[in-house]
Amino acid sequence: MNYISTRGDQSPKRFCEILLEGLAPDGGLYLPEHYPQVDAATLERWRSVYHQEGYAELAFEILSLYIDDIPVPDLRAICQKTYTAEVFGTGEIVPLRHLENGIWLEALSNGPTLAFKDLAMQLLGNLFEYELARRGEELNILGATSGDTGSAAEYAMRGKKGVRVFMTSPVNRMSPFQQAQMFSLMDENIHNIAVDGVFDDCQDMVKAVSNDLEFKRKYKIGTVNSINWARLLAQVVYYFAGYFQATEASTPSAELRTGGSARTEHQKVSFTVPSGNFGNVCAGHVARMMGLPIAKLVVATNENDVLDEFFKTGVYRVRTSADTHETSSPSMDISKASNFERFVFDLLGRDGARVKALFGDALARTGRFDLSQHPAFNQTTLRYGFQSGQSTHADRLATIKDSFERFGMLIDTHTADGVKVAREHLQPGVPMIVMETALPIKFAATIVEAIGREPDRPAKFVGIEALPKRVTRMAADVGAVKAYIAEHCA
Ligand SMILES: *Cc1c(COP(=O)(O)O)cnc(C)c1O
């Protein structure tokens, strides 16, 4: 499988090259040359792979369609080492629970940092260690986080040979629990950098360093932000696992299997995905492009409604820092959605020049583009199944309280945004799976506000706020970050 850039660079690259590279040299994002197609027979085979051999083996099946430069036994071993009940708490890895009529929750948040990013990041940590050892190289990961990415990356990379992590985060924008999770790590290869600014200042610095090709090469800079294709690929797996659980739970399988036509008419499901940078739901898009029978992909945003606005109007408008709201679902507080370019590339018939014109200098200058008059725009729903909605702080509180009181299910603030929006997009007979992207303990203050008590805390996290912290504070200045990296790579 070869990979190409969304901005038109067609020089073919293999998986392990882009694994360590992140952003393409022309500023675009990598996508596979084509999406492997999964036919009905393969889908049914994967169903039994998941149920009988487990999530790790399902991951291996899917990954091996996209990764052909790691020997099969090695790739299988990496998947087996990553997706264990010890690391993810359950044998299903992403168990499905019934919430209410037609709505299911897929638990993506049982990993080491209690958020869905662990599912991709734990794999990335093992892929990095494998590939770096094979090459005899080192890698310095520079990242930006508003919370969950940073801790997931640090827990995945801590102690890994050949890897250092430099993680920038906006000062005092994370919850105390999130800060404690990250800053309490004492591993020598983990560096926390608190930046005077918002998340997008951090992300812009990471992009600026990545665009300085000389620095990037000299210091072997890589990224773990959601633009990394390997992360996106890892996330594709749990759309399949969710589908297998929901369709068995909701459809008598005999009905599906009777008659020749039934084989091609698979039961459909829909997903609602609490979204920020469009990484999670973009993996859903990839799964759908591969042939997974997904009816709708519903993008749920909070008050930072860049994506909801696009799907409703065709206008993509980047927000300024001042116009980026600080909300109680902070991992969705974005001013632009860095993975969105991947979907637009597909939407515009993979026209790299057009994507470059939209996302390159023009966007930096004007902060917006408008596809409302473009013939492709109405394909977002008709052909690609996307819909969207948004949720507010009041909605989160009401949804958390309601699910707790009526169903005894305590959900986190991001998942609550998803449930609120999912309820607006239900279709009779189509199971709606809401991605549970974090556990409530990460956002305890809002839970207290909603139900009047603290969420339960897993034993391993008791008292972490009181642990010593390891963090360096810095201005939002690319030069300062570069100097820090240079100093700590010596
Ligand atoms: C990162 C994150 C999101 C947003 O995911 P994207 O891939 O950026 O769209 C939603 N919820 C939680 C809890 C997260 O950590």
XYZ file of C-alpha atoms in Angstrom, residues 275-276 299-313 315-319 323-325 327 332-337 388-392:
37
model
C -15.555 15.549 17.748
C -12.803 18.108 17.913
C -20.423 14.671 14.172
C -21.181 16.076 17.631
C -19.499 19.318 18.638
C -19.677 21.468 21.738
C -19.928 25.276 21.637
C -16.885 25.203 19.354
C -19.022 24.396 16.353
C -16.614 24.746 13.412
C -17.593 21.325 12.094
C -21.319 21.608 12.767
C -21.301 24.877 10.840
C -19.560 23.258 7.889
C -21.892 20.296 7.650
C -24.934 22.564 7.925
C -23.819 25.398 5.634
C -18.734 27.164 5.113
C -15.557 26.161 6.917
C -14.505 29.034 9.153
C -11.458 28.854 11.391
C -12.013 30.584 14.728
C -13.394 33.110 19.548
C -12.477 29.633 20.812
C -14.585 28.858 23.839
C -15.914 24.562 27.702
C -13.266 19.300 21.825
C -12.257 22.964 22.228
C -10.743 23.543 18.810
C -10.660 26.492 16.439
C -10.012 24.349 13.375
C -10.203 20.610 12.808
C -23.929 16.980 12.669
C -25.220 18.678 15.754
C -23.988 20.631 18.729
C -24.364 20.652 22.456
C -23.910 23.258 25.170
